[in-house]
mmCIF file of C-alpha atoms in Angstrom:
data_model
loop_
_atom_site.group_PDB
_atom_site.id
_atom_site.type_symbol
_atom_site.label_atom_id
_atom_site.label_comp_id
_atom_site.label_asym_id
_atom_site.label_seq_id
_atom_site.Cartn_x
_atom_site.Cartn_y
_atom_site.Cartn_z
ATOM 1 C CA UNK A 1360 0.000 0.000 0.000
ATOM 2 C CA UNK A 1361 2.789 2.320 0.897
ATOM 3 C CA UNK A 1362 4.578 1.470 -2.315
ATOM 4 C CA UNK A 1363 1.445 2.237 -4.357
ATOM 5 C CA UNK A 1364 0.952 5.581 -2.625
ATOM 6 C CA UNK A 1365 4.590 6.426 -3.251
ATOM 7 C CA UNK A 1366 4.261 5.702 -6.943
ATOM 8 C CA UNK A 1367 1.108 7.845 -7.152
ATOM 9 C CA UNK A 1368 2.794 10.761 -5.406
ATOM 10 C CA UNK A 1369 5.842 10.393 -7.624
ATOM 11 C CA UNK A 1370 3.691 10.407 -10.757
ATOM 12 C CA UNK A 1371 1.768 13.460 -9.517
ATOM 13 C CA UNK A 1372 5.026 15.275 -8.790
ATOM 14 C CA UNK A 1373 6.343 14.405 -12.211
ATOM 15 C CA UNK A 1374 3.179 15.698 -13.865
ATOM 16 C CA UNK A 1375 3.331 18.946 -11.850
ATOM 17 C CA UNK A 1376 6.997 19.416 -12.752
ATOM 18 C CA UNK A 1377 6.240 18.719 -16.407
ATOM 19 C CA UNK A 1378 3.306 21.161 -16.336
ATOM 20 C CA UNK A 1379 5.546 23.875 -14.863
ATOM 21 C CA UNK A 1380 8.111 23.287 -17.564
ATOM 22 C CA UNK A 1381 5.424 23.521 -20.263
ATOM 23 C CA UNK A 1382 4.046 26.722 -18.690
ATOM 24 C CA UNK A 1383 7.506 28.289 -18.525
ATOM 25 C CA UNK A 1384 8.189 27.300 -22.107
ATOM 26 C CA UNK A 1385 4.886 28.817 -23.232
ATOM 27 C CA UNK A 1386 5.564 32.040 -21.327
ATOM 28 C CA UNK A 1387 9.083 32.266 -22.773
ATOM 29 C CA UNK A 1388 7.734 31.696 -26.278
ATOM 30 C CA UNK A 1389 5.095 34.383 -25.749
ATOM 31 C CA UNK A 1390 7.727 36.860 -24.613
ATOM 32 C CA UNK A 1391 9.863 36.076 -27.670
ATOM 33 C CA UNK A 1392 6.864 36.502 -29.977
ATOM 34 C CA UNK A 1393 5.878 39.823 -28.370
ATOM 35 C CA UNK A 1394 9.445 41.128 -28.580
ATOM 36 C CA UNK A 1395 9.737 40.059 -32.209
ATOM 37 C CA UNK A 1396 6.416 41.714 -33.024
ATOM 38 C CA UNK A 1397 7.600 44.916 -31.364
ATOM 39 C CA UNK A 1398 10.773 44.884 -33.435
ATOM 40 C CA UNK A 1399 8.801 44.299 -36.630
ATOM 41 C CA UNK A 1400 6.440 47.148 -35.831
ATOM 42 C CA UNK A 1401 9.309 49.453 -34.965
ATOM 43 C CA UNK A 1402 11.152 48.625 -38.162
ATOM 44 C CA UNK A 1403 7.997 48.841 -40.214
ATOM 45 C CA UNK A 1404 7.067 52.374 -39.133
ATOM 46 C CA UNK A 1405 6.939 54.544 -42.262
ATOM 47 C CA UNK A 1406 9.684 57.148 -42.429
ATOM 48 C CA UNK A 1407 8.721 60.660 -43.391
ATOM 49 C CA UNK A 1408 9.683 61.179 -47.016
ATOM 50 C CA UNK A 1409 12.203 63.916 -47.656
ATOM 51 C CA UNK A 1410 10.983 66.720 -49.868
ATOM 52 C CA UNK A 1411 12.879 66.626 -53.141
ATOM 53 C CA UNK A 1412 13.437 70.043 -54.664
ATOM 54 C CA UNK A 1413 13.070 70.136 -58.463
ATOM 55 C CA UNK A 1414 16.272 70.717 -60.409
ATOM 56 C CA UNK A 1415 16.315 74.161 -61.950
ATOM 57 C CA UNK A 1416 19.888 74.231 -63.170
ATOM 58 C CA UNK A 1417 21.201 74.054 -66.725
ATOM 59 C CA UNK A 1418 20.854 70.829 -68.715
ATOM 60 C CA UNK A 1419 23.348 71.768 -71.413
ATOM 61 C CA UNK A 1420 26.537 73.815 -71.633
ATOM 62 C CA UNK A 1421 27.960 75.050 -74.940
ATOM 63 C CA UNK A 1422 31.235 76.884 -75.487
ATOM 64 C CA UNK A 1423 32.088 79.337 -78.273
ATOM 65 C CA UNK A 1424 28.492 80.078 -79.264
ATOM 66 C CA UNK A 1425 27.744 81.627 -82.665
ATOM 67 C CA UNK A 1426 24.106 82.378 -83.569
ATOM 68 C CA UNK A 1427 23.181 83.661 -87.032
ATOM 69 C CA UNK A 1428 19.900 85.261 -88.157
ATOM 70 C CA UNK A 1429 19.317 85.514 -91.905
ATOM 71 C CA UNK A 1430 16.602 86.822 -94.220
ATOM 72 C CA UNK A 1431 16.379 85.813 -97.889
ATOM 73 C CA UNK A 1432 19.797 84.183 -97.589
ATOM 74 C CA UNK A 1433 21.260 87.475 -96.314
ATOM 75 C CA UNK A 1434 22.960 87.592 -92.922
ATOM 76 C CA UNK A 1435 21.197 90.118 -90.688
ATOM 77 C CA UNK A 1436 22.387 89.420 -87.147
ATOM 78 C CA UNK A 1437 25.315 87.566 -85.630
ATOM 79 C CA UNK A 1438 25.568 86.841 -81.897
ATOM 80 C CA UNK A 1439 28.749 85.449 -80.372
ATOM 81 C CA UNK A 1440 29.657 84.617 -76.787
ATOM 82 C CA UNK A 1441 32.063 82.291 -74.996
ATOM 83 C CA UNK A 1442 29.498 80.222 -73.092
ATOM 84 C CA UNK A 1443 25.810 79.317 -73.127
ATOM 85 C CA UNK A 1444 23.695 77.431 -70.582
ATOM 86 C CA UNK A 1445 20.400 75.912 -71.722
ATOM 87 C CA UNK A 1446 17.579 74.984 -69.332
ATOM 88 C CA UNK A 1447 14.709 72.497 -69.427
ATOM 89 C CA UNK A 1448 12.261 75.198 -70.615
ATOM 90 C CA UNK A 1449 14.748 76.067 -73.399
ATOM 91 C CA UNK A 1450 15.669 79.385 -71.804
ATOM 92 C CA UNK A 1451 19.346 80.269 -72.098
ATOM 93 C CA UNK A 1452 21.847 82.343 -70.180
ATOM 94 C CA UNK A 1453 25.110 83.839 -71.357
ATOM 95 C CA UNK A 1454 27.398 84.435 -68.358
ATOM 96 C CA UNK A 1455 30.259 85.750 -70.485
ATOM 97 C CA UNK A 1456 30.393 88.950 -72.587
ATOM 98 C CA UNK A 1457 27.919 88.998 -75.483
ATOM 99 C CA UNK A 1458 28.703 90.564 -78.869
ATOM 100 C CA UNK A 1459 26.018 91.222 -81.485
ATOM 101 C CA UNK A 1460 26.503 92.593 -85.006
ATOM 102 C CA UNK A 1461 23.579 93.947 -87.065
ATOM 103 C CA UNK A 1462 24.085 93.956 -90.843
ATOM 104 C CA UNK A 1463 22.650 96.225 -93.529
ATOM 105 C CA UNK A 1464 20.961 95.262 -96.843
ATOM 106 C CA UNK A 1465 24.328 94.869 -98.585
ATOM 107 C CA UNK A 1466 25.829 92.735 -95.845
ATOM 108 C CA UNK A 1467 27.775 95.596 -94.297
ATOM 109 C CA UNK A 1468 28.136 96.039 -90.532
ATOM 110 C CA UNK A 1469 25.734 98.768 -89.454
ATOM 111 C CA UNK A 1470 25.576 98.438 -85.669
ATOM 112 C CA UNK A 1471 27.548 96.576 -83.027
ATOM 113 C CA UNK A 1472 26.493 95.712 -79.485
ATOM 114 C CA UNK A 1473 28.635 94.642 -76.547
ATOM 115 C CA UNK A 1474 27.553 93.640 -73.041
ATOM 116 C CA UNK A 1475 28.852 91.880 -69.940
ATOM 117 C CA UNK A 1476 26.287 89.046 -70.027
ATOM 118 C CA UNK A 1477 22.880 88.106 -71.381
ATOM 119 C CA UNK A 1478 19.920 85.754 -71.395
ATOM 120 C CA UNK A 1479 17.232 84.438 -73.749
ATOM 121 C CA UNK A 1480 13.563 83.956 -72.815
ATOM 122 C CA UNK A 1481 12.118 81.222 -75.039
ATOM 123 C CA UNK A 1482 8.464 81.961 -74.249
ATOM 124 C CA UNK A 1483 8.862 85.635 -75.192
ATOM 125 C CA UNK A 1484 11.496 85.042 -77.895
ATOM 126 C CA UNK A 1485 13.414 87.875 -76.259
ATOM 127 C CA UNK A 1486 17.125 88.471 -75.767
ATOM 128 C CA UNK A 1487 18.278 90.648 -72.870
ATOM 129 C CA UNK A 1488 21.829 91.893 -72.445
ATOM 130 C CA UNK A 1489 23.052 93.308 -69.146
ATOM 131 C CA UNK A 1490 25.960 95.044 -67.517
ATOM 132 C CA UNK A 1491 27.923 97.683 -69.364
ATOM 133 C CA UNK A 1492 25.923 97.691 -72.611
ATOM 134 C CA UNK A 1493 27.454 99.643 -75.502
ATOM 135 C CA UNK A 1494 25.681 100.001 -78.864
ATOM 136 C CA UNK A 1495 27.480 101.748 -81.741
ATOM 137 C CA UNK A 1496 25.852 102.778 -85.018
ATOM 138 C CA UNK A 1497 28.763 103.128 -87.434
ATOM 139 C CA UNK A 1498 26.816 104.957 -90.122
ATOM 140 C CA UNK A 1499 25.354 107.620 -87.829
ATOM 141 C CA UNK A 1500 28.425 107.598 -85.592
ATOM 142 C CA UNK A 1501 26.326 107.418 -82.442
ATOM 143 C CA UNK A 1502 26.864 105.395 -79.305
ATOM 144 C CA UNK A 1503 24.299 104.217 -76.760
ATOM 145 C CA UNK A 1504 25.211 103.409 -73.159
ATOM 146 C CA UNK A 1505 22.768 101.622 -70.843
ATOM 147 C CA UNK A 1506 22.843 98.926 -68.125
ATOM 148 C CA UNK A 1507 20.248 96.728 -69.861
ATOM 149 C CA UNK A 1508 18.785 96.314 -73.330
ATOM 150 C CA UNK A 1509 16.150 93.980 -74.801
ATOM 151 C CA UNK A 1510 16.122 92.748 -78.396
ATOM 152 C CA UNK A 1511 13.182 91.056 -80.104
ATOM 153 C CA UNK A 1512 14.302 89.277 -83.313
ATOM 154 C CA UNK A 1513 10.689 89.009 -84.527
ATOM 155 C CA UNK A 1514 9.822 92.707 -84.358
ATOM 156 C CA UNK A 1515 13.455 93.733 -85.010
ATOM 157 C CA UNK A 1516 13.175 96.228 -82.167
ATOM 158 C CA UNK A 1517 15.357 97.017 -79.166
ATOM 159 C CA UNK A 1518 14.111 98.707 -76.010
ATOM 160 C CA UNK A 1519 14.874 99.383 -72.364
ATOM 161 C CA UNK A 1520 13.259 101.079 -69.378
ATOM 162 C CA UNK A 1521 16.654 101.798 -67.794
ATOM 163 C CA UNK A 1522 18.691 104.972 -67.968
ATOM 164 C CA UNK A 1523 20.286 105.722 -71.342
ATOM 165 C CA UNK A 1524 23.027 107.975 -72.668
ATOM 166 C CA UNK A 1525 23.466 108.659 -76.385
ATOM 167 C CA UNK A 1526 26.694 110.222 -77.618
ATOM 168 C CA UNK A 1527 27.061 111.725 -81.102
ATOM 169 C CA UNK A 1528 30.557 111.930 -82.555
ATOM 170 C CA UNK A 1529 29.401 114.309 -85.278
ATOM 171 C CA UNK A 1530 27.795 117.005 -83.108
ATOM 172 C CA UNK A 1531 29.448 116.291 -79.780
ATOM 173 C CA UNK A 1532 26.006 116.113 -78.227
ATOM 174 C CA UNK A 1533 25.043 113.859 -75.313
ATOM 175 C CA UNK A 1534 21.431 112.919 -74.700
ATOM 176 C CA UNK A 1535 20.254 111.525 -71.374
ATOM 177 C CA UNK A 1536 16.987 109.882 -70.512
ATOM 178 C CA UNK A 1537 15.023 107.051 -68.988
ATOM 179 C CA UNK A 1538 13.826 104.335 -71.346
ATOM 180 C CA UNK A 1539 14.348 103.945 -75.077
ATOM 181 C CA UNK A 1540 12.755 102.342 -78.132
ATOM 182 C CA UNK A 1541 14.715 101.811 -81.358
ATOM 183 C CA UNK A 1542 15.176 99.775 -84.503
ATOM 184 C CA UNK A 1543 17.572 96.904 -84.004
ATOM 185 C CA UNK A 1544 20.213 98.649 -86.144
ATOM 186 C CA UNK A 1545 19.773 101.822 -84.066
ATOM 187 C CA UNK A 1546 18.988 103.814 -87.212
ATOM 188 C CA UNK A 1547 15.957 105.357 -85.494
ATOM 189 C CA UNK A 1548 15.310 105.718 -81.786
ATOM 190 C CA UNK A 1549 13.102 107.513 -79.298
ATOM 191 C CA UNK A 1550 13.965 108.318 -75.676
ATOM 192 C CA UNK A 1551 10.891 107.828 -73.499
ATOM 193 C CA UNK A 1552 11.740 110.392 -70.819
ATOM 194 C CA UNK A 1553 14.554 112.738 -71.857
ATOM 195 C CA UNK A 1554 16.331 114.229 -68.848
ATOM 196 C CA UNK A 1555 19.001 116.424 -70.410
ATOM 197 C CA UNK A 1556 21.205 117.462 -73.316
ATOM 198 C CA UNK A 1557 24.892 118.221 -73.023
ATOM 199 C CA UNK A 1558 27.043 119.613 -75.836
ATOM 200 C CA UNK A 1559 30.732 118.756 -76.001
ATOM 201 C CA UNK A 1560 32.968 120.758 -78.324
ATOM 202 C CA UNK A 1561 34.863 118.616 -80.788
ATOM 203 C CA UNK A 1562 32.719 115.592 -80.047
ATOM 204 C CA UNK A 1563 33.765 112.461 -78.171
ATOM 205 C CA UNK A 1564 35.309 109.547 -79.999
ATOM 206 C CA UNK A 1565 33.614 106.228 -80.337
#
């Protein structure tokens, strides 16, 4: 009888010990699963996307630029500059000095233009030169000085709303004003707001 009771108690103890082991194993597995789930959730949190700024820089660089405008196989305008940058909207900038020559009906040089830099607006089909802009009409022997000048190859007009100074070698006269409209060869012009006239004896050279 005592032996039977001992075996029963031993079996009960073994079952209790086994149950504890199973419970501990289950708890340990649950902890591992919870920890793994936490790691997955932490890693899976969406990161805030960085705002990407659109690229607005040049897409093409050209050296030693030479642009020619002709009519009826006759050269009318030649633009040269050391560097050109072209952008995605087909606008262009000219960071180096810009030189433009306007030709007459017989192919002769009528007017020259020099500037420190320039740009081209594709949508407006408009060239703008900036800096120390100097325009010289060789036939009339007149020189225009202005900080900015616009040229439209379609209308063949040049204009500016900046200050202007016109110097005549023939009369020695200097005209000052604000704003100007002219033919591209500078054969005719009109100062929008004249501000003064100054006569110089002997006339300045061009």
